[in-house]
Coordinates of C-alpha atoms in Angstrom, one line a residue:
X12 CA 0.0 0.0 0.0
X13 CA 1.3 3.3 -0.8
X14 CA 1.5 5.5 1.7
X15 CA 1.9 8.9 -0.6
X16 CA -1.2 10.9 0.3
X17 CA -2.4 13.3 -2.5
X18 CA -2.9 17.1 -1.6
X19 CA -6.5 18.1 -3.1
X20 CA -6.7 21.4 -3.8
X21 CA -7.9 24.1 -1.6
X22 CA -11.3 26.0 -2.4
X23 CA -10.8 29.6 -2.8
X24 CA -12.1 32.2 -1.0
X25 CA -15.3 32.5 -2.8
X26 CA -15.9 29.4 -2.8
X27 CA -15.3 28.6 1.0
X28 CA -17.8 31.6 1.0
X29 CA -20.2 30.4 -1.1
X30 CA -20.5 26.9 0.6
X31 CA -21.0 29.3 4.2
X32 CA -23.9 30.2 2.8
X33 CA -25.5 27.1 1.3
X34 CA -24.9 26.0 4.9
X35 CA -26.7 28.7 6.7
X36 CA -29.0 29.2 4.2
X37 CA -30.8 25.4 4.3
X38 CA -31.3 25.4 7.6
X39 CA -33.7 28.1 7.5
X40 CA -37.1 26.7 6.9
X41 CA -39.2 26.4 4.4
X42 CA -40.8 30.0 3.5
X43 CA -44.3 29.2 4.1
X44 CA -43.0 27.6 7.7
X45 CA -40.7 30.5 8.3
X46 CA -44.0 32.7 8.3
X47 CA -45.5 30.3 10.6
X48 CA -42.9 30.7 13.1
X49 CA -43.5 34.8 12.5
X50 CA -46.8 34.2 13.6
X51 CA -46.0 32.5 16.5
X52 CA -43.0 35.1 17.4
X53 CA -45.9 37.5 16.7
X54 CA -47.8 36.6 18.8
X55 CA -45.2 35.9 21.8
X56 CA -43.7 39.2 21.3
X57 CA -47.1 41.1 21.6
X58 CA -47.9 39.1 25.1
X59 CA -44.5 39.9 26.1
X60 CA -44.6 43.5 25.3
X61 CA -48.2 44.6 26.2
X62 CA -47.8 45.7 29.3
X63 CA -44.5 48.2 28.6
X64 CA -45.3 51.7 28.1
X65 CA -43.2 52.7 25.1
X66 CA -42.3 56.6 25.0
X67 CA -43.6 56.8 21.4
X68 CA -46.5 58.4 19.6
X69 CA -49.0 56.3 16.9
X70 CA -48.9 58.5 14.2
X71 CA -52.4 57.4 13.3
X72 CA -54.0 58.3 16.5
X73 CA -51.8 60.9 17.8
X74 CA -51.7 59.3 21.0
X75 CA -49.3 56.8 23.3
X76 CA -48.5 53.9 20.9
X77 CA -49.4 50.7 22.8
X78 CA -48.8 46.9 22.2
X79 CA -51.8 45.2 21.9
X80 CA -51.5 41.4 23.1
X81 CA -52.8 39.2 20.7
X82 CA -52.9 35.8 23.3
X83 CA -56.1 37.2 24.7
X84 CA -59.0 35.2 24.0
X85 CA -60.9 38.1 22.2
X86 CA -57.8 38.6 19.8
X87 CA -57.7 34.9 19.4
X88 CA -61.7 34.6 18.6
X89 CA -61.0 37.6 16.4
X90 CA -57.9 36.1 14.2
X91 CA -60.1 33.0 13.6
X92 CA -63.0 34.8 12.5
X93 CA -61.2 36.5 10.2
X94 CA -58.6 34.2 9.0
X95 CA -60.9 32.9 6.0
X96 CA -61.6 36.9 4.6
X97 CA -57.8 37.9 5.8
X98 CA -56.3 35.5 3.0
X99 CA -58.9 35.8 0.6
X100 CA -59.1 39.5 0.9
X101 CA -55.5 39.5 0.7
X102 CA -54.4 41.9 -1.9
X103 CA -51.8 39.6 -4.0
X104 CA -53.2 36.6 -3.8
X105 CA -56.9 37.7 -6.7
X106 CA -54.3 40.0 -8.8
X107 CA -51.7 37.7 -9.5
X108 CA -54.5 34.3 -10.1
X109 CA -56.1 36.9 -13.1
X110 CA -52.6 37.8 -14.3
X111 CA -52.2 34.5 -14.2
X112 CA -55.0 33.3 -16.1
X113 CA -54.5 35.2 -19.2
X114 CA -50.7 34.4 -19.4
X115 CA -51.9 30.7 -18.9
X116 CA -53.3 30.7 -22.1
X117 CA -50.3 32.1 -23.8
X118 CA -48.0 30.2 -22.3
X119 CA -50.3 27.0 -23.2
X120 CA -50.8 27.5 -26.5
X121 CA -47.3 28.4 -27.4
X122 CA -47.9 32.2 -28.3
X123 CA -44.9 33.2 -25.6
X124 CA -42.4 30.5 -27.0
X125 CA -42.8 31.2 -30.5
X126 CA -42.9 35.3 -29.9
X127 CA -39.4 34.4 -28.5
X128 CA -38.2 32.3 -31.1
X129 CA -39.0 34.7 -33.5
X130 CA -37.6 37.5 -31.9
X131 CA -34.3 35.9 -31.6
X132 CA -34.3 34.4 -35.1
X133 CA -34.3 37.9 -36.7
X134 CA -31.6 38.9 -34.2
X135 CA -28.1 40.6 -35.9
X136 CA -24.9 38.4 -34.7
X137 CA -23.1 41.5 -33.1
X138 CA -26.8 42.3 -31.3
X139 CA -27.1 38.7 -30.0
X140 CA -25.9 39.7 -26.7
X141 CA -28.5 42.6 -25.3
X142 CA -30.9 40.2 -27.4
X143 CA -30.7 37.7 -25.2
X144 CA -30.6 39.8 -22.2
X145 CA -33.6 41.7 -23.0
X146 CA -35.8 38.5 -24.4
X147 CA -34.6 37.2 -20.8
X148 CA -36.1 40.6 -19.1
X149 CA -39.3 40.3 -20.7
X150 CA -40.2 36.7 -20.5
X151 CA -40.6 37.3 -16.5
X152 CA -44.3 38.1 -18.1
X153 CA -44.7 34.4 -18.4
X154 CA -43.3 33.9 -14.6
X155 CA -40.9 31.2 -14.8
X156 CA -40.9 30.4 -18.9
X157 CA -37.6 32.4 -19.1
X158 CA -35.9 30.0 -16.8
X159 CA -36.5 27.0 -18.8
X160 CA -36.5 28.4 -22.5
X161 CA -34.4 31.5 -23.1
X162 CA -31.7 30.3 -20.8
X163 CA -31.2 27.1 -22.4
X164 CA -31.7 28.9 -26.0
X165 CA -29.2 31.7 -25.0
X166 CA -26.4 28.7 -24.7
X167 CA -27.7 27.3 -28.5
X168 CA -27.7 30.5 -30.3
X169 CA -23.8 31.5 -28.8
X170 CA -22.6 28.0 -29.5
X171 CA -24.3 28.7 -33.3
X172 CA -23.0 31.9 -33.8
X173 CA -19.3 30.6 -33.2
X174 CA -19.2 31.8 -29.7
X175 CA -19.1 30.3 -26.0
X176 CA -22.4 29.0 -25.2
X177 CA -21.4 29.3 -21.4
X178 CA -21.5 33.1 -22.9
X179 CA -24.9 32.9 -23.7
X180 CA -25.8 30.9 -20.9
X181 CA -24.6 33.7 -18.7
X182 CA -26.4 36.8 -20.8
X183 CA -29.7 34.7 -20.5
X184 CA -29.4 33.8 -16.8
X185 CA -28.7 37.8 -16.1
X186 CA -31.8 39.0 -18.2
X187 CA -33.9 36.2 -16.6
X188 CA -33.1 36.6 -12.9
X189 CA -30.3 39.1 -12.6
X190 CA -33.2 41.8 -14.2
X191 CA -36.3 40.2 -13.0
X192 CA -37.5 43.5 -11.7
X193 CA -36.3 45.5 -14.9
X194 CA -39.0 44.9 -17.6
X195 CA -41.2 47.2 -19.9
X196 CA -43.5 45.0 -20.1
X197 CA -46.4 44.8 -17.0
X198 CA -46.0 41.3 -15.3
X199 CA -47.6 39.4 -12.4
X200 CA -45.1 40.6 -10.7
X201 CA -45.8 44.8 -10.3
X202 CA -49.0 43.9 -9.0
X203 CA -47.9 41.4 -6.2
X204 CA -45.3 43.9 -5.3
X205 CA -47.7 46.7 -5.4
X206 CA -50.1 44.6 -3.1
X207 CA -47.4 43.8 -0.3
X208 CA -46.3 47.3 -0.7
X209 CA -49.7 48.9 0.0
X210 CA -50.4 46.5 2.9
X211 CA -47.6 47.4 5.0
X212 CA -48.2 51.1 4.3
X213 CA -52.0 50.8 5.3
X214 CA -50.2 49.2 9.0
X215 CA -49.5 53.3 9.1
X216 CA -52.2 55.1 7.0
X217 CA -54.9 53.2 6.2
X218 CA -56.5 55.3 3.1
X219 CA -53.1 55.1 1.0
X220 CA -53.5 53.4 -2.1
X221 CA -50.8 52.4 -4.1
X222 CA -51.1 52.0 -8.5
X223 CA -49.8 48.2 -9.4
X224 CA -47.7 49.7 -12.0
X225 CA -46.1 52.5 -9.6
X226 CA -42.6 51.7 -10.8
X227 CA -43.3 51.4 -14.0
X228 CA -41.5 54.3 -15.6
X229 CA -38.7 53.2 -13.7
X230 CA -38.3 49.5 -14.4
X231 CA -38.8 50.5 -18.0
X232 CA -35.7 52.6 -18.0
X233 CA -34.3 49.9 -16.0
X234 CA -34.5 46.8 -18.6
X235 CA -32.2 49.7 -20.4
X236 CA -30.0 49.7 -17.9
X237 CA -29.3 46.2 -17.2
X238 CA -29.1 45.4 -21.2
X239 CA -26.3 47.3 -21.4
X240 CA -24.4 46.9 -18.4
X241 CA -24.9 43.2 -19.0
X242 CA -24.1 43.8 -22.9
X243 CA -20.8 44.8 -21.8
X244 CA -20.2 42.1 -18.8
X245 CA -20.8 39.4 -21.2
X246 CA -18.5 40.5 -23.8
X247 CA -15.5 42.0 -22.2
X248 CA -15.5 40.5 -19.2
X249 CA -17.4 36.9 -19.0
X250 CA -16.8 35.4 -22.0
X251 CA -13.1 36.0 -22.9
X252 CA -12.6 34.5 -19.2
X253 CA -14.6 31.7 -20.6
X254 CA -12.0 30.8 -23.0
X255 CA -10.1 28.3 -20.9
X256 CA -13.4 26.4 -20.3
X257 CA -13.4 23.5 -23.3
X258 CA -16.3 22.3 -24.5
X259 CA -16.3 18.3 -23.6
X260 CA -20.2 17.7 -23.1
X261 CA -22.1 15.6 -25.5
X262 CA -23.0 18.2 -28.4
X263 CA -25.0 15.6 -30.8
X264 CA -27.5 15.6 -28.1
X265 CA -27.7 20.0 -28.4
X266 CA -31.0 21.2 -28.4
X267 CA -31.6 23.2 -31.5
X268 CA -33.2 26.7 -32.4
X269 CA -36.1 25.5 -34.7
X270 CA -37.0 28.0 -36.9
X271 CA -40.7 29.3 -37.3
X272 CA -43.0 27.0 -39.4
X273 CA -45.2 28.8 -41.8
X274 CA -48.5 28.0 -39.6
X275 CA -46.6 29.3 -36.5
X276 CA -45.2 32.8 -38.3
X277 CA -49.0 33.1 -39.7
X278 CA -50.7 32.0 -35.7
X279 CA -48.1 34.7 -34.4
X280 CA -48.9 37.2 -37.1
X281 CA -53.0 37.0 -36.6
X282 CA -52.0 37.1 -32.6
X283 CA -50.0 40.1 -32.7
X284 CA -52.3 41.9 -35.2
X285 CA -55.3 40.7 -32.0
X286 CA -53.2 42.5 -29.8
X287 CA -52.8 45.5 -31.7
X288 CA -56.5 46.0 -32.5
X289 CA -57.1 45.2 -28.5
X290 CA -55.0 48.4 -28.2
X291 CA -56.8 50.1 -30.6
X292 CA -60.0 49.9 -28.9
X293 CA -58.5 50.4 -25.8
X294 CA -57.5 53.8 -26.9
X295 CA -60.6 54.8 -28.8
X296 CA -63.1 54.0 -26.1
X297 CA -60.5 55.7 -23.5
X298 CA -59.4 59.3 -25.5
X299 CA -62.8 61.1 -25.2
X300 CA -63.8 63.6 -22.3
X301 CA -66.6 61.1 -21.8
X302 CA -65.1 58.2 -21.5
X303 CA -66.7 55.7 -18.8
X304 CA -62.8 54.8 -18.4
X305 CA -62.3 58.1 -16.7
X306 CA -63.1 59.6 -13.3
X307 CA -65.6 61.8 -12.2
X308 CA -62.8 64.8 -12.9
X309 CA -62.3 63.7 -16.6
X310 CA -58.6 62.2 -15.5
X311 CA -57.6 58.7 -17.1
X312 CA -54.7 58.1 -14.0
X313 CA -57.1 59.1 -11.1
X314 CA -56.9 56.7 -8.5
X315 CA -60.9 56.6 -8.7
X316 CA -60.6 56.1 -12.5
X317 CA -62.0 52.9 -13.9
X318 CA -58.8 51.9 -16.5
X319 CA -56.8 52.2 -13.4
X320 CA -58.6 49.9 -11.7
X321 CA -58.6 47.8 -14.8
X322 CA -54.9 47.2 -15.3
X323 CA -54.9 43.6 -14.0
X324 CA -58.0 42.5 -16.2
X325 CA -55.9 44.1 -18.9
X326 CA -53.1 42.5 -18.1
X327 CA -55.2 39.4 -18.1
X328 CA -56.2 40.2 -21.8
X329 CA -53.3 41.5 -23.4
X330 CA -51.9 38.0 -22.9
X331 CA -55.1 36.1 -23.1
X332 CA -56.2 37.3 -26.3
X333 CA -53.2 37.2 -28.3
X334 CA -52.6 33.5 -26.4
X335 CA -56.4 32.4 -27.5
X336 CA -55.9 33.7 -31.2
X337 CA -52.5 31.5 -31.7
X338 CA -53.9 28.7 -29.8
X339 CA -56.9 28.4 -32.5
X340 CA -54.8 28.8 -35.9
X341 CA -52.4 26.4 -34.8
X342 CA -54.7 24.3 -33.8
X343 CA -53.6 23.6 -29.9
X344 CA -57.4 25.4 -29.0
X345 CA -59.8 23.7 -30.9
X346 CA -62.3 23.2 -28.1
X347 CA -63.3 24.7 -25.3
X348 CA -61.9 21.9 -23.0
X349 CA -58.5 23.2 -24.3
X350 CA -59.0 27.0 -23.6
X351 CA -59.6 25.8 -19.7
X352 CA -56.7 23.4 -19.6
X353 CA -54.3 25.9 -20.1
X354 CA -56.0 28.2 -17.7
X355 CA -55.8 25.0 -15.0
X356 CA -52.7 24.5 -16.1
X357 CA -51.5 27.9 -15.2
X358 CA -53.4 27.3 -11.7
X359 CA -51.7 24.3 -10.8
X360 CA -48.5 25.5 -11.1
X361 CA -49.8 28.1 -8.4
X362 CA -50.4 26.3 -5.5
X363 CA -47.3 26.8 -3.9
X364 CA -47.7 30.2 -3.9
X365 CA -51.6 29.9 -2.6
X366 CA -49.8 28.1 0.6
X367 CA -47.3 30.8 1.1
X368 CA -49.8 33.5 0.9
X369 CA -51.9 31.9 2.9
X370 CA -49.3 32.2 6.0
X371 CA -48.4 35.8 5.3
X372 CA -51.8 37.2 5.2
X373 CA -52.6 36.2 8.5
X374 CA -49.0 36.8 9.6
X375 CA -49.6 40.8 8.1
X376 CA -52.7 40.5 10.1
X377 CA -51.5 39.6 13.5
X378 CA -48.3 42.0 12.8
X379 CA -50.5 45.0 12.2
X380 CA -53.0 44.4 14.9
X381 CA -50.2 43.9 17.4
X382 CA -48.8 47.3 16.4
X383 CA -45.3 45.5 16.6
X384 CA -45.0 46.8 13.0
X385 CA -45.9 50.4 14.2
X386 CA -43.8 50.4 17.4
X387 CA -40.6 49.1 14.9
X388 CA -41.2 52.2 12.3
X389 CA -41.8 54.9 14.9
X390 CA -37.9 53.8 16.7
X391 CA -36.8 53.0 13.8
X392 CA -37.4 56.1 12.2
X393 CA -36.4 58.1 15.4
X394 CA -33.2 56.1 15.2
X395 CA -32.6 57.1 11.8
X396 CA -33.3 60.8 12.4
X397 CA -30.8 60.9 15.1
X398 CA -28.2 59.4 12.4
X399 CA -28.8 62.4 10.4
X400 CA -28.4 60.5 7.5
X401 CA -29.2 61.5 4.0
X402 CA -32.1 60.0 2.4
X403 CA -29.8 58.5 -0.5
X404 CA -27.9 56.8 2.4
X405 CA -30.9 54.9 4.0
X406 CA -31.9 53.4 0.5
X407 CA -28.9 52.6 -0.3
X408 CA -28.8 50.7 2.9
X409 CA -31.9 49.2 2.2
X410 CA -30.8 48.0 -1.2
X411 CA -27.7 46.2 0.3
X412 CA -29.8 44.8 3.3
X413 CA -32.1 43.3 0.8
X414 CA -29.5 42.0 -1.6
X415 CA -28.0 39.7 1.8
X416 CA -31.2 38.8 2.4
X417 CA -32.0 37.4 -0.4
X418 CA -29.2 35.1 -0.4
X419 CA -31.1 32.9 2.0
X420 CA -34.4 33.8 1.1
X421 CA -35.5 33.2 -2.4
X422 CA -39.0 34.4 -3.0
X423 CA -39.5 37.6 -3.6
X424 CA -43.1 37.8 -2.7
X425 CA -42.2 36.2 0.6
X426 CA -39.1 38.0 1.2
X427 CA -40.9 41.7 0.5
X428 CA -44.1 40.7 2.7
X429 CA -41.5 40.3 5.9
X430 CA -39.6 43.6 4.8
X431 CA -42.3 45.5 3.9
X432 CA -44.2 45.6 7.0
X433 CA -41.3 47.2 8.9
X434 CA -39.6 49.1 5.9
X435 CA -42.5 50.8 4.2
X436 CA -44.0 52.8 7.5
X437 CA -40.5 53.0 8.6
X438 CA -39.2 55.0 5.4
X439 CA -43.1 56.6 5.5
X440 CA -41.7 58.3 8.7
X441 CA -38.6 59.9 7.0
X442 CA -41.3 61.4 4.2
X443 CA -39.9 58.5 2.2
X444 CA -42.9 56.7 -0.1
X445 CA -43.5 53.3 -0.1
X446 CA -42.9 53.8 -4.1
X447 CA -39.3 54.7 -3.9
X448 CA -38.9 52.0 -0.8
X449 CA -40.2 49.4 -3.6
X450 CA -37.9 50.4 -6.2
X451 CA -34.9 49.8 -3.9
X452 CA -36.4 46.6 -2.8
X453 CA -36.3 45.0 -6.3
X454 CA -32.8 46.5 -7.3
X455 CA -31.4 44.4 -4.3
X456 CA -33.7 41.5 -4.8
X457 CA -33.0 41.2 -8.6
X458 CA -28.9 41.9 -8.3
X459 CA -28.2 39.0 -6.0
X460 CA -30.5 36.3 -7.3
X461 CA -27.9 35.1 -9.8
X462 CA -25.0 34.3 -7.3
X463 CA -26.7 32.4 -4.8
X464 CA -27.2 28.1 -4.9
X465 CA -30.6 28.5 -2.8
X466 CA -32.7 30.3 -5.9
X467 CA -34.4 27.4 -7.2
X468 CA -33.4 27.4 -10.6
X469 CA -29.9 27.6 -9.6
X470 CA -29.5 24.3 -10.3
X471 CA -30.9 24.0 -13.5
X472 CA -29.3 26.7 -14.3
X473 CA -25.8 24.6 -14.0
X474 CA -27.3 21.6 -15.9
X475 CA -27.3 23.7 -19.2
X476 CA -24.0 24.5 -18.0
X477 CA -22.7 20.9 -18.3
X478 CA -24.2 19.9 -20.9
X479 CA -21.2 22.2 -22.7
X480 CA -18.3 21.6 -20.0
X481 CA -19.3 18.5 -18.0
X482 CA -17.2 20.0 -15.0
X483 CA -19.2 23.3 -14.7
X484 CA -21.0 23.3 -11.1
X485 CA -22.0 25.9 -8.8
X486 CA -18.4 27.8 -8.4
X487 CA -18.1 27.8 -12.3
X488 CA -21.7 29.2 -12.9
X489 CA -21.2 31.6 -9.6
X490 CA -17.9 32.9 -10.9
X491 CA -19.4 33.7 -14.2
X492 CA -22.4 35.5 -12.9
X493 CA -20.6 37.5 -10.0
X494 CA -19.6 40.6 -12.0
X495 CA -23.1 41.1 -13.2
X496 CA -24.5 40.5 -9.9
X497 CA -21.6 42.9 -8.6
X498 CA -22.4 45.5 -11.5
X499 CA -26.2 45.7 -11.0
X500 CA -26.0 46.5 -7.3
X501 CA -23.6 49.1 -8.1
X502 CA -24.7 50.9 -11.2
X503 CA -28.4 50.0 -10.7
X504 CA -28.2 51.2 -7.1
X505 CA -26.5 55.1 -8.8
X506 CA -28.9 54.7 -11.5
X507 CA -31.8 54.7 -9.1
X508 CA -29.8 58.0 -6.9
X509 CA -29.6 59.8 -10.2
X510 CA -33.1 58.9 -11.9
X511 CA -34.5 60.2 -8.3
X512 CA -32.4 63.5 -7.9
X513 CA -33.8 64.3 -12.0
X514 CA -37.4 64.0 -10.9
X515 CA -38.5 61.2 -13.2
X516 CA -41.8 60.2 -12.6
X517 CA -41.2 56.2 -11.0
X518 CA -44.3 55.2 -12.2
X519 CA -48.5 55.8 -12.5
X520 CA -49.4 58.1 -9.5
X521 CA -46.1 57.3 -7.8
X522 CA -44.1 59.9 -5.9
X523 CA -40.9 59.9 -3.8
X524 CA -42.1 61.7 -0.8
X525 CA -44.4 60.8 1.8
X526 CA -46.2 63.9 3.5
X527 CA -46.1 62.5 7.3
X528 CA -49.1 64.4 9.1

């Protein structure tokens, strides 16, 4: 026996890191339990602190801010009472199931993936890059679609254009996750956001209403943004690293770009021309002083105006339409049987998220009838204040707090309803608006999502990886993404400081200050 022992190599540094936080990160609990166990801390911390007298004032009331225990049994009779109405009168939960609906049907009947395909097939060489990067922005309207078509197709159409496909890999992954709040087009997402958001600014005025597409404006400029910062990652910095990583994975087995067929180009054609004469009558019926779309004041963006109430149902049918008309000339809807399936479909795929939202409704409920969330905003704020620090500053800080956090918690629905009951009154105290506080929640939640193993697609993610170099695993796919996730924090965090000291509007009836009475 020989008794030479061979030295395996040491990890680096960021990888040593890296498996720190896989470590710390599964043992949290599952997010839906983790919300359980808030509940339940909830409700401790309320017993526990009910009978303090806290020198603060409830900005609501105007009078001593006080802890209400939520162990008693008339809070207890009161949480079950209301703990059918608290989830399904939880904001999220109806806008995102329509949203859903309608982008069912596209994704069902294959309008989304062939709008993709063709987008790419008519793509320049020298623009395949930002292509890729912004088909990967916008297919976050079809929720997870991006994850398990443009990334693999961004790998297919490098490797056929001559270059890396660990290249195109990487530009996909970054327009898919790395920008998943930076689109131009309205998604499921702005109106869960907006929900969450409004929620935990109702815990400190209860008559603010918040517009779903609030940060529209600035998510729009955004997708700009990240296209070309990631434009220039991929190419200067990514894929010329990428060059000592030989291609040794099974190639005959490649998936392949199929072109359009002729009754696909004609579905997508009749779909897109459905869409535009949606539009069309959307405008028509909208443009006149008369317009039932309008408010009582003749405004189309009034909060009390009817198309603002109407952007999820529109949402709904700017993706259902188009979806139906390319289902029915290519022949995937030829019954009415068919039309529901896709809807189920779409539904089934939801349930997860009906479990978690179940647990953070009544989790926002017991928070905000505790007044834990009040208590925390009012010394919070009065904490900040005696900092002295610039407004810039604080959101800045909340940026890079959210970015950590998400390292360990994935969701972003979840993650943002156990932020946004502390942050948004919090901020609301410094004359800060729960719009502004949501655009610096998604810069930090989009920048880290590509660096860290617990994002659930992270793993599939390194699968497409391999099947181009068979020893790509999580340090080779987190190497390769850590200067864009490094670059969007930065940049996008500056982008957000200079966009804000401009003026630009974030979004429909969104404002940066909040007028604390």
């Amino acid at each position: 026996m020989s008794d030479v022992q061979v030295s395996l190599p040491q990890p680096s540094l960021v990888q040593r890191c890296l498996d720190r936080v896989e470590v710390v990160g599964n043992k949290l609990p599952d997010p839906a339990a983790l919300f359980i166990s808030l509940l339940f801390i909830v409700w401790l911390l309320s017993w526990a602190l009910s009978g303090i007298n806290f020198d603060a004032i409830d900005p609501r009331t105007g009078e001593a801010l006080l802890i209400n225990n939520q162990l008693t049994g008339d809070a207890l009779a009161a949480f079950f009472s209301s703990m059918v109405t608290n989830f399904s009168h939880f904001h999220p939960v109806g806008v995102v199931l329509v949203a859903m609906l309608g982008i069912g049907v596209a994704e069902y009947s294959g309008f989304i993936n062939a709008g993709l395909r063709a987008i790419m097939a008519k793509t320049a060489t020298w623009l395949l890059t930002p292509m890729v990067i912004l088909v990967g922005i916008v297919s976050h309207s079809a929720v997870d679609a991006g994850y398990v078509l443009v990334i693999p197709l961004g790998g297919v159409i490098f490797y056929a254009a001559g270059r890396h496909p660990l290249a195109g890999i990487a530009a996909a992954f970054a327009g898919v996750s790395g920008g998943f709040s930076a689109n131009f087009v309205p998604s499921a997402l702005d109106p869960m956001l907006q929900g969450i958001s409004q929620a935990g600014a109702q815990l400190l005025d209860p008559n603010i209403v918040l517009n779903p597409l609030n940060n529209y404006y600035f998510t729009t400029a955004s997708a700009l943004v990240v296209t070309a910062l990631g434009w220039f990652i991929t190419d200067k910095i990514v894929e010329p690293k990428l060059a000592k990583n030989e291609l040794d994975g099974d190639l005959s087995d490649l998936p392949t770009m199929e072109p359009l067929q002729d009754n696909e180009r004609k579905a997508l054609r009749w779909a897109m021309v459905s869409v535009v004469i949606g539009l069309a009558i959307l405008f028509v019926t909208a443009y006149p002083a008369s317009s039932s779309w309008r408010a009582d004041d003749g405004t189309l963006t009034a909060f009390a105006a009817p198309l603002m109430k109407s952007i999820v149902p529109l949402i709904f049918l700017l993706f259902l339409i188009p979806g139906l008309v390319y289902g029915i000339i290519i022949g995937k809807i030829n019954s009415s049987k068919t039309f529901i399936e896709g809807m189920s479909k779409a539904m089934s795929s939801m349930g997860y998220y009906l479990v978690i939202m179940f647990f953070i409704a009544q989790f926002i409920y017991a928070f905000g009838q505790s007044n834990l969330g009040i208590l925390l905003a009012v010394e919070g704020a009065a904490a900040l204040k005696a900092m002295a620090l610039p407004a810039g500053i604080t959101i800045t800080g909340i940026i890079i707090l959210t970015g950590f956090i998400n390292l360990f918690v994935g969701s972003a629905s979840a993650k943002w309803a156990l932020l946004a009951p502390i942050f948004i009154p919090m901020l609301m105290q410094l004359g800060i608006s729960p719009d502004l506080a949501q655009a610096a929640y998604r810069i930090g939640d989009s920048s880290t999502n590509i660096i860290t193993p617990l994002m659930p697609y992270f793993p599939l993610v390194v699968v497409f990886c391999q099947r181009y170099v068979t020893s790509a695993g999580i340090g080779t796919l987190t190497a390769m993404m850590l200067p864009f996730s490094i670059s969007f924090l930065i940049i996008w965090t500056l982008f957000l400081m200079a966009y804000w000291a401009l003026g630009l509007p974030l979004g429909l009836q969104a404002s940066y200050e909040y007028m604390v009475n």
